[in-house]
Coordinates of C-alpha atoms in Angstrom, one line a residue:
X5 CA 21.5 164.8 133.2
X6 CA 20.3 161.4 132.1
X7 CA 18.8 159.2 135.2
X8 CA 20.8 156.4 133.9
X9 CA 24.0 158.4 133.8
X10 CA 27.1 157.5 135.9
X11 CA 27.7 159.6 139.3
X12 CA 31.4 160.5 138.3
X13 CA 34.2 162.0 140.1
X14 CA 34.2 165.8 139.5
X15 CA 35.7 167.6 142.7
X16 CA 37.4 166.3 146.0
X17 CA 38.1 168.4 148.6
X18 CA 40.7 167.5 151.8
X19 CA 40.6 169.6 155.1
X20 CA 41.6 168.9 158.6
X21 CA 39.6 168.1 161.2
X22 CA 39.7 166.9 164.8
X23 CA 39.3 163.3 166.0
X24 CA 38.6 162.7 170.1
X25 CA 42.0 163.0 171.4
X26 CA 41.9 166.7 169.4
X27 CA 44.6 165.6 167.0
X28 CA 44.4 166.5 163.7
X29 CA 43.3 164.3 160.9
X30 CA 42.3 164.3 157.4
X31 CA 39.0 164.2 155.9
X32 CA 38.1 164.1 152.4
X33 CA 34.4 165.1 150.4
X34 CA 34.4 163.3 147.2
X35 CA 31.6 165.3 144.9
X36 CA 30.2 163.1 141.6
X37 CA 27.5 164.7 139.1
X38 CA 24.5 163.1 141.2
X39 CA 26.2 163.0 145.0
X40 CA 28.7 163.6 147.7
X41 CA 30.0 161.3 149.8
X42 CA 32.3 162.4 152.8
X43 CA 34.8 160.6 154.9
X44 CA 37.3 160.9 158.2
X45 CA 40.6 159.1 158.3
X46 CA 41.0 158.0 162.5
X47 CA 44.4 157.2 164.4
X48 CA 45.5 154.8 166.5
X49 CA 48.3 155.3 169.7
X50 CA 48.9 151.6 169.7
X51 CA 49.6 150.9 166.2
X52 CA 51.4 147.8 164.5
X53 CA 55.0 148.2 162.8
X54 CA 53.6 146.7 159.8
X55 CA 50.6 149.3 159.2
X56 CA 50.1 151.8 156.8
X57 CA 52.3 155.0 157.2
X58 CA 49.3 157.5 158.1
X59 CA 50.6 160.7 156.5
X60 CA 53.6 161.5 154.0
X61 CA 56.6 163.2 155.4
X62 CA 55.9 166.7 155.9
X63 CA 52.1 165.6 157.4
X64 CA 48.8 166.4 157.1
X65 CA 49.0 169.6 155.2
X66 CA 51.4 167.8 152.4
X67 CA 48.9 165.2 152.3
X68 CA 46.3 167.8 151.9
X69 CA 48.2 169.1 149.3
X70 CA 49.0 166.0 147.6
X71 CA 45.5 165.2 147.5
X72 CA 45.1 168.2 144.9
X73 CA 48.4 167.9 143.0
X74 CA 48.2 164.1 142.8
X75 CA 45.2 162.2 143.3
X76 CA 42.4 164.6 142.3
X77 CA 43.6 164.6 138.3
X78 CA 43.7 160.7 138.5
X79 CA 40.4 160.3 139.4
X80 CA 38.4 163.1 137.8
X81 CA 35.8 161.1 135.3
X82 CA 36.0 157.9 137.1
X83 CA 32.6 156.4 138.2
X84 CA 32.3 156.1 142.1
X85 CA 30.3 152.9 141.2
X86 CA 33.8 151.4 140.4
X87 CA 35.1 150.8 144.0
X88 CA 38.3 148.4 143.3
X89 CA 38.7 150.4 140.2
X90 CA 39.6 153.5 142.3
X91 CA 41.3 152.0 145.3
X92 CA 43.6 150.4 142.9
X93 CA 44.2 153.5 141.1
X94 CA 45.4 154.8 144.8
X95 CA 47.9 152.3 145.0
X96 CA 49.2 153.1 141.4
X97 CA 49.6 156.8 142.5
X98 CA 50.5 156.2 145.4
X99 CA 53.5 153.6 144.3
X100 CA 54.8 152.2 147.7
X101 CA 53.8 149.1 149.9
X102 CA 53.1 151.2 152.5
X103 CA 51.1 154.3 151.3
X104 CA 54.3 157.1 152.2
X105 CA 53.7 158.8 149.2
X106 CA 50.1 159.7 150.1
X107 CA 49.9 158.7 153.5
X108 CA 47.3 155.9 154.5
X109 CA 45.0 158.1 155.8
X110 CA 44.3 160.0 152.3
X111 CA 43.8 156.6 151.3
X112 CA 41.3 155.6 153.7
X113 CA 39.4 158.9 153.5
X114 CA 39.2 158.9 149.7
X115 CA 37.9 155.3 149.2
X116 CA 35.6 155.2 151.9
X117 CA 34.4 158.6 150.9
X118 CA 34.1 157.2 147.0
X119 CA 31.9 154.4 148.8
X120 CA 29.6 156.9 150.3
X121 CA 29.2 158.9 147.0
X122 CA 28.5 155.6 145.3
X123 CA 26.0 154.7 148.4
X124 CA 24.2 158.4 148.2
X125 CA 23.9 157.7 144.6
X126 CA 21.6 155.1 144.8
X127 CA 20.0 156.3 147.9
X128 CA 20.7 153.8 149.7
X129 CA 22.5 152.7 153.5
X130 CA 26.4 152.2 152.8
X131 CA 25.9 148.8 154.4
X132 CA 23.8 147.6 152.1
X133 CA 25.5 148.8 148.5
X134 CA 28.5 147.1 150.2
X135 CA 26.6 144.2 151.4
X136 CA 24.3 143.8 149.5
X137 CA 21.5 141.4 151.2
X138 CA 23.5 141.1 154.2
X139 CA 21.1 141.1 157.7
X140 CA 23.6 140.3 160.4
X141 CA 24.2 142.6 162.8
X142 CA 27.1 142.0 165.0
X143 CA 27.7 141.6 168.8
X144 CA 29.2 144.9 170.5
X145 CA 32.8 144.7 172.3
X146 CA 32.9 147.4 174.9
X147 CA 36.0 147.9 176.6
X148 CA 34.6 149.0 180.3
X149 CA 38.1 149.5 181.8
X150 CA 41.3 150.5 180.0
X151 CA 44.7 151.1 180.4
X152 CA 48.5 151.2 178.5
X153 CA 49.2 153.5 175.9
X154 CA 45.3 154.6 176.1
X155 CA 45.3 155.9 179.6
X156 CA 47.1 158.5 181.1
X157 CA 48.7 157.8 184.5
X158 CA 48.9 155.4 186.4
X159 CA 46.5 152.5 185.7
X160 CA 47.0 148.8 184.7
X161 CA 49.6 147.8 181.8
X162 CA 46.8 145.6 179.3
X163 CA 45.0 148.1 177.2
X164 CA 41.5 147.2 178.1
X165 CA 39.1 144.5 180.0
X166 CA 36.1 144.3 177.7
X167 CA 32.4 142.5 177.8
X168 CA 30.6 140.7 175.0
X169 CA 27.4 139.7 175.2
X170 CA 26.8 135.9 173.6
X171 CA 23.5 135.6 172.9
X172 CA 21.6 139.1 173.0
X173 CA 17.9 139.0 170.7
X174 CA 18.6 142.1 169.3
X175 CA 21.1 144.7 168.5
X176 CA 19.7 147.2 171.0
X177 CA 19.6 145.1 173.9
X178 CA 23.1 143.8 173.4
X179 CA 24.0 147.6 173.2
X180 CA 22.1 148.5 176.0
X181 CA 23.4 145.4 178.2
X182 CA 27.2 146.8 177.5
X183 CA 26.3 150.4 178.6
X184 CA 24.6 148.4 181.9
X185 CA 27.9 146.6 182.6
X186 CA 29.9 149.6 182.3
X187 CA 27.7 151.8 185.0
X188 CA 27.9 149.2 186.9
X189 CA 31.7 149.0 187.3
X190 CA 32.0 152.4 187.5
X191 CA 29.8 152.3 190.9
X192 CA 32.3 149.1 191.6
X193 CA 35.1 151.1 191.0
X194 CA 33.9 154.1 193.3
X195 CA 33.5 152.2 196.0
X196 CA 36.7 149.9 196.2
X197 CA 38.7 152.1 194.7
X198 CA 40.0 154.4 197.2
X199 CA 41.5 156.9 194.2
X200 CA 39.0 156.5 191.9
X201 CA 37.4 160.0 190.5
X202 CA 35.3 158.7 187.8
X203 CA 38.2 159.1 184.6
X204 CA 38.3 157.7 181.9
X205 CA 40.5 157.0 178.9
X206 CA 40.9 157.8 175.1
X207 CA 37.9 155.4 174.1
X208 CA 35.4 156.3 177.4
X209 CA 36.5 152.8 179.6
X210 CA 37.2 153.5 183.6
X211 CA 40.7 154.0 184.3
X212 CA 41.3 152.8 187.9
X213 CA 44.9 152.0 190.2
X214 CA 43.2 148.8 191.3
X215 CA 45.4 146.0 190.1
X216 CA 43.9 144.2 186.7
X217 CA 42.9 141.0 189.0
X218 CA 41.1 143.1 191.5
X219 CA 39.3 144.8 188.2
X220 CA 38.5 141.3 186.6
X221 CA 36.7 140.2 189.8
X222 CA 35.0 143.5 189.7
X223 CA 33.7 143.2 186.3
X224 CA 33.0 139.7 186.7
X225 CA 30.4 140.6 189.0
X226 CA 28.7 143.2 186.9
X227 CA 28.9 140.8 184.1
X228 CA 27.0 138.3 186.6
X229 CA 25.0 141.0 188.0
X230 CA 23.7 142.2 184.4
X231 CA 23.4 139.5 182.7
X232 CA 20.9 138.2 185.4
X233 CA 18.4 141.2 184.8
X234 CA 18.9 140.8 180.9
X235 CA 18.6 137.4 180.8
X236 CA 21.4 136.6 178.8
X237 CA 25.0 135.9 179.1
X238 CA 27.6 138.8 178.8
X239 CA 31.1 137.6 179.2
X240 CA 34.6 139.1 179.4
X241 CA 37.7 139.5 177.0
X242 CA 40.8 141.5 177.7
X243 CA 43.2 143.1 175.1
X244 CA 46.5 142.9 176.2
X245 CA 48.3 144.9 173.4
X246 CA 51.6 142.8 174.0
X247 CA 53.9 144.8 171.7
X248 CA 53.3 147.8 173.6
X249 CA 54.3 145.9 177.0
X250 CA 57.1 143.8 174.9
X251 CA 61.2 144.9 175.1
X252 CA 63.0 143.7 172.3
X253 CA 66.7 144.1 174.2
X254 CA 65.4 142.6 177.0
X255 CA 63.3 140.2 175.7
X256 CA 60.9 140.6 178.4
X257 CA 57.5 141.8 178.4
X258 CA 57.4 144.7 181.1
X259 CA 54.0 145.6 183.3
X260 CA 55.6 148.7 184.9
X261 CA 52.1 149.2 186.7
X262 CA 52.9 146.0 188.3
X263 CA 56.2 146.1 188.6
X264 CA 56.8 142.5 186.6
X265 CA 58.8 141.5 183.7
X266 CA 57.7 138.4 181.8
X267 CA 59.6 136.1 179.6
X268 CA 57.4 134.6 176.8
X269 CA 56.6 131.3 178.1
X270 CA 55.9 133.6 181.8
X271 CA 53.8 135.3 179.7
X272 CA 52.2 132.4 178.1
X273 CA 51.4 130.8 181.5
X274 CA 50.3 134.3 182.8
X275 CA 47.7 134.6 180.1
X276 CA 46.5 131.0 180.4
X277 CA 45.8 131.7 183.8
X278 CA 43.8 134.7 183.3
X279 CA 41.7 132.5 180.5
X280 CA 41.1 129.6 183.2
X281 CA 39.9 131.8 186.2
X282 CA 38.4 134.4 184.7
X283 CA 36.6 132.3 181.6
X284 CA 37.9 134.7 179.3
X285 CA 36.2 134.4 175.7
X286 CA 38.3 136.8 173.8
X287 CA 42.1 137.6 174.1
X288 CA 43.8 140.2 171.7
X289 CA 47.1 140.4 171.1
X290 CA 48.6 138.2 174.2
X291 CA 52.4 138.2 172.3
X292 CA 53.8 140.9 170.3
X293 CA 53.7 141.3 167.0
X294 CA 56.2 138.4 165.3
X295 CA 55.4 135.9 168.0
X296 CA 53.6 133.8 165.7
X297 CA 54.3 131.1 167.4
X298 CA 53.5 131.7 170.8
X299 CA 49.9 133.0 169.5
X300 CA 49.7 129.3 167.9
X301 CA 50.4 127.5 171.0
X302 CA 47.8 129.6 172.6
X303 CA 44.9 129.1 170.6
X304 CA 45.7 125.3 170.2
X305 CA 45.0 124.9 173.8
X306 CA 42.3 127.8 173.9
X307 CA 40.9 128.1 170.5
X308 CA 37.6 126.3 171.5
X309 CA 36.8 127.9 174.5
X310 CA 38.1 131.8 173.2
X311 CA 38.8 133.6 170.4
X312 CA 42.2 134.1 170.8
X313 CA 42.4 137.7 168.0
X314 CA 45.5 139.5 166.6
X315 CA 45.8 142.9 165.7
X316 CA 49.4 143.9 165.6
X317 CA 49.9 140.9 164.6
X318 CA 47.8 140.7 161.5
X319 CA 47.4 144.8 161.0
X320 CA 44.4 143.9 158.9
X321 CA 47.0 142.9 155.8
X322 CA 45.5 140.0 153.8
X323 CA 49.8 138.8 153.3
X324 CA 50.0 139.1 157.4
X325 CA 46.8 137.0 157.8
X326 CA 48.1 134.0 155.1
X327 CA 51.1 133.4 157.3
X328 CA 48.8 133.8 160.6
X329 CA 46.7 130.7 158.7
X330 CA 49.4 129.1 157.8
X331 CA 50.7 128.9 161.5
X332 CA 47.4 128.2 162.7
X333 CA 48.4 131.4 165.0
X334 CA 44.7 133.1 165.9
X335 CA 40.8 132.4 165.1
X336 CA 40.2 136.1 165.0
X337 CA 41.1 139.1 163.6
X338 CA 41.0 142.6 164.2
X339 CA 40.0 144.7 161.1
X340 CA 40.4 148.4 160.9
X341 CA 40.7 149.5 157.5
X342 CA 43.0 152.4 158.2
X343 CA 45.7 150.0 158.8
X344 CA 45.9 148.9 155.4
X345 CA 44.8 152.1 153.6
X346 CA 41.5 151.3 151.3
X347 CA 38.4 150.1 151.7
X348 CA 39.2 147.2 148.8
X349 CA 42.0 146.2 151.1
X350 CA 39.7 145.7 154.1
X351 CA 36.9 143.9 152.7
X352 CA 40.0 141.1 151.0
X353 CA 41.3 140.4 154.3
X354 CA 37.7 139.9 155.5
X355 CA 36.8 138.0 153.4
X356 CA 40.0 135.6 153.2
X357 CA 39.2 135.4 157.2
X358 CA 36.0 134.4 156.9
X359 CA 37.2 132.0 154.1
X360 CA 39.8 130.2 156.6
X361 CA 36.7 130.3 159.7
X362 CA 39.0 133.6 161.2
X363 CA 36.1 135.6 163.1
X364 CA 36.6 139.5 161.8
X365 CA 36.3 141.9 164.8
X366 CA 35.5 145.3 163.1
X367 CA 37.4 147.7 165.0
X368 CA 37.5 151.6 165.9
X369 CA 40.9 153.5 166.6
X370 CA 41.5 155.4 169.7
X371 CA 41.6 158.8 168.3
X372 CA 38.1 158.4 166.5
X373 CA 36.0 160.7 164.5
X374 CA 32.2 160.5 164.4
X375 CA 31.9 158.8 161.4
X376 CA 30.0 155.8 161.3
X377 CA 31.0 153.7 158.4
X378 CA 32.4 150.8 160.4
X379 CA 29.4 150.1 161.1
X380 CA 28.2 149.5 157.8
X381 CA 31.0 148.0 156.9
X382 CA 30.5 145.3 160.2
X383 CA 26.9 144.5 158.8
X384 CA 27.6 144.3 154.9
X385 CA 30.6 141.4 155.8
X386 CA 28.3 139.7 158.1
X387 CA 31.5 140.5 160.9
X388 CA 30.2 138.8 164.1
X389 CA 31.4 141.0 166.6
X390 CA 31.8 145.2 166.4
X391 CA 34.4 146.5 169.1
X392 CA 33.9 150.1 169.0
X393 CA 34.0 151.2 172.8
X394 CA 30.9 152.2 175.1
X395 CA 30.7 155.5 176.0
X396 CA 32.1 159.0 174.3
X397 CA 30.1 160.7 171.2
X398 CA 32.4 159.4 168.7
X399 CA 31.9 155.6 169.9
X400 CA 28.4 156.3 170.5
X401 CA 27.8 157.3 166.7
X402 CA 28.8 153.9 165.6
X403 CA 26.5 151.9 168.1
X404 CA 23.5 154.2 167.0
X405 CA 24.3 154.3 163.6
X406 CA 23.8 149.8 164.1
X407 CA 20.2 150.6 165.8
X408 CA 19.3 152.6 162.9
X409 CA 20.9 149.9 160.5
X410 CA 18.7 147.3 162.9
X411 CA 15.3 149.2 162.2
X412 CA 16.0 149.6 158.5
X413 CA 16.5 145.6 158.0
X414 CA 13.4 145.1 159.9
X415 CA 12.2 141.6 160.2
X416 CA 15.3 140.2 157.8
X417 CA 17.8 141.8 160.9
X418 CA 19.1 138.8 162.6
X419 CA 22.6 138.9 165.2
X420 CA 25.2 137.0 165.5
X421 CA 26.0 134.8 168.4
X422 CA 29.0 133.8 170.1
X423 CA 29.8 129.9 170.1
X424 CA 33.4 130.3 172.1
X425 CA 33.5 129.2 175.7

């Protein structure tokens, strides 16, 4: 074989494996004449109406078996050097808006398995054959407490109270700051919580009966406590996962855990509150997921002082986030690329974000595998912020993955900063 010679597509293999909640998932090897390059599709429990269908009907073994009826002979030959190339050729087979046919999670695994290929090829890190020259590493968002559709029992109705640090000087310390905020509710927890037994939910964050202002003044003071013996700020966000709390027939947004239902403007007022006392600088998803305008309002009166994010809102579709600019309805942006199937698909709606000053949050799923590529992907768009959860093997991956990322851009490595609040 000629050193010069394309790394083509010769073999692709699907199997199932487990992600962290022990579901099944899909994950796909793709094998060129000069490398292999491996990938795991993950799953959300709070997903968006507008994301990618995961798997085809009849699941994950018709997927599996559409991979080798239908995809494999499409792509046999093609160079895993030609990224867009091949993601588009999964739309093409795939011939729906909303990957049915193959299920998004074929998608995902393929393309970010091609990417690998093309990244082992050249022996080099993923982040930089994305990236390129790319040096920033991004600020870690680590939900510390967590509740709705990712904790079981009783616990409070958002879906996670989370810490940022602002102005870390390196990757590991902002890592390592996280991990101290988080022990440090945890012994909080134990010893105002009567009930508390040390749980913890899908994505490793406390899970705790207290109500959520009683856990926002706890973590407040391990936020103040840490950031003291670190000597930098570390603040607070919440994601409030709104369409999960929201009743259509009722229009009402229902906190069963508190025992509260919310019209939008209640919830408007309710969320503006918890911004002003608690100096919030990050909100996700505070409306559901067609409440454009509400999310407007919001970030016209906070969009300085937080980043006021959508997820279900903008389900990391570059068509979703136009009319989210349009409306002037968020500053940031959750991206997951499972949501919208490819990795081409992903790096367009980043990069339209970035375009329009939207800040990207690179985001993990709650059923995770231990695949690391989000973290690459974080560092090759220059993403400012990685929210990826603290604790739990599969979260951990991604955070270690960054400190090796860190050490390989040496003295170029540089990290972001956060200007909100």
């Amino acid at each position: 074989m000629a050193a010069d010679e394309e790394p083509t597509i010769k073999k692709i293999i699907a199997r199932k494996v487990f992600n962290s909640r022990g579901e099944l998932t899909l994950e796909v090897e793709v094998h060129t004449s000069k490398s292999v390059g491996r990938a795991a599709a993950p799953s959300g429990a709070s997903k968006g109406k507008h994301e990618v269908v995961p798997f085809p009907t009849g699941g994950i073994n018709e997927a599996i078996r559409r991979v080798k009826e239908l995809v494999e002979p499409k792509l046999l030959g093609k160079s895993v050097l030609e990224q867009r190339e091949i993601d588009e050729a999964l739309h093409e087979i795939d011939g729906t808006e909303n990957f049915s046919r193959i299920g998004g999670a074929t998608a995902l695994a393929i393309s970010v398995a091609v990417a690998n290929a093309a990244a082992n090829s050249m022996n080099i890190p993923l982040a930089k054959y994305i990236g390129g020259g790319a040096n920033q590493l991004p600020l870690p968002l680590g939900n510390v407490v967590g509740g709705g559709k990712h904790a079981p029992g009783k616990s409070i109705d958002v879906q996670e109270v989370l810490v940022i640090p602002t102005n870390p000087p390196s990757y590991f310390q902002a890592f390592l700051a996280v991990v101290k905020v988080h022990k440090e509710v945890g012994r909080k927890l134990k010893d105002e919580d009567p009930s508390f037994t040390g749980g913890r939910n899908d994505e490793g964050a406390w899970t705790t009966t207290l109500p959520l202002d009683k856990v926002l003044d706890i973590v407040a003071r391990a936020c103040e406590k840490v950031s003291a013996e670190v000597d930098f700020s570390i603040r607070i966000g919440l994601d409030v996962a709104a369409s999960s709390l929201w009743n259509d027939a009722e229009q009402r947004y229902v906190y069963r855990f508190e025992g509260v239902r919310r019209t939008t403007e209640e919830q408007y007022e309710y969320i503006s509150r918890l911004i002003d006392e608690y100096e919030l600088v990050y909100v996700e998803d505070p409306f559901h997921e067609e409440d454009f305008a509400s999310f407007a309002k919001l970030t016209i009166k906070y969009g300085s002082k937080a980043l006021i994010c959508g997820d279900d809102l903008f389900v990391t579709n570059a068509d979703r986030l136009r009319e989210g600019i349009s409306a002037s309805a968020a500053n940031a942006i959750i991206i997951k690329p499972n949501q919208v199937g490819t990795l081409s698909d992903a790096i367009e709606t980043t990069k339209l974000a970035l375009e329009n000053k939207i800040t990207p949050v690179v985001s993990h799923r709650s059923g995770e595998t231990t695949d690391d590529y989000i973290a690459h992907f974080a560092v090759a768009m220059e993403a400012p912020i990685i929210k990826t959860g603290v604790l739990g093997g599969e979260r951990i991956a991604k955070h270690n993955e960054l400190i090796r990322i860190e050490e390989f851009l040496g003295s170029d490595a540089s990290i972001a900063s956060l200007v909100q609040g």
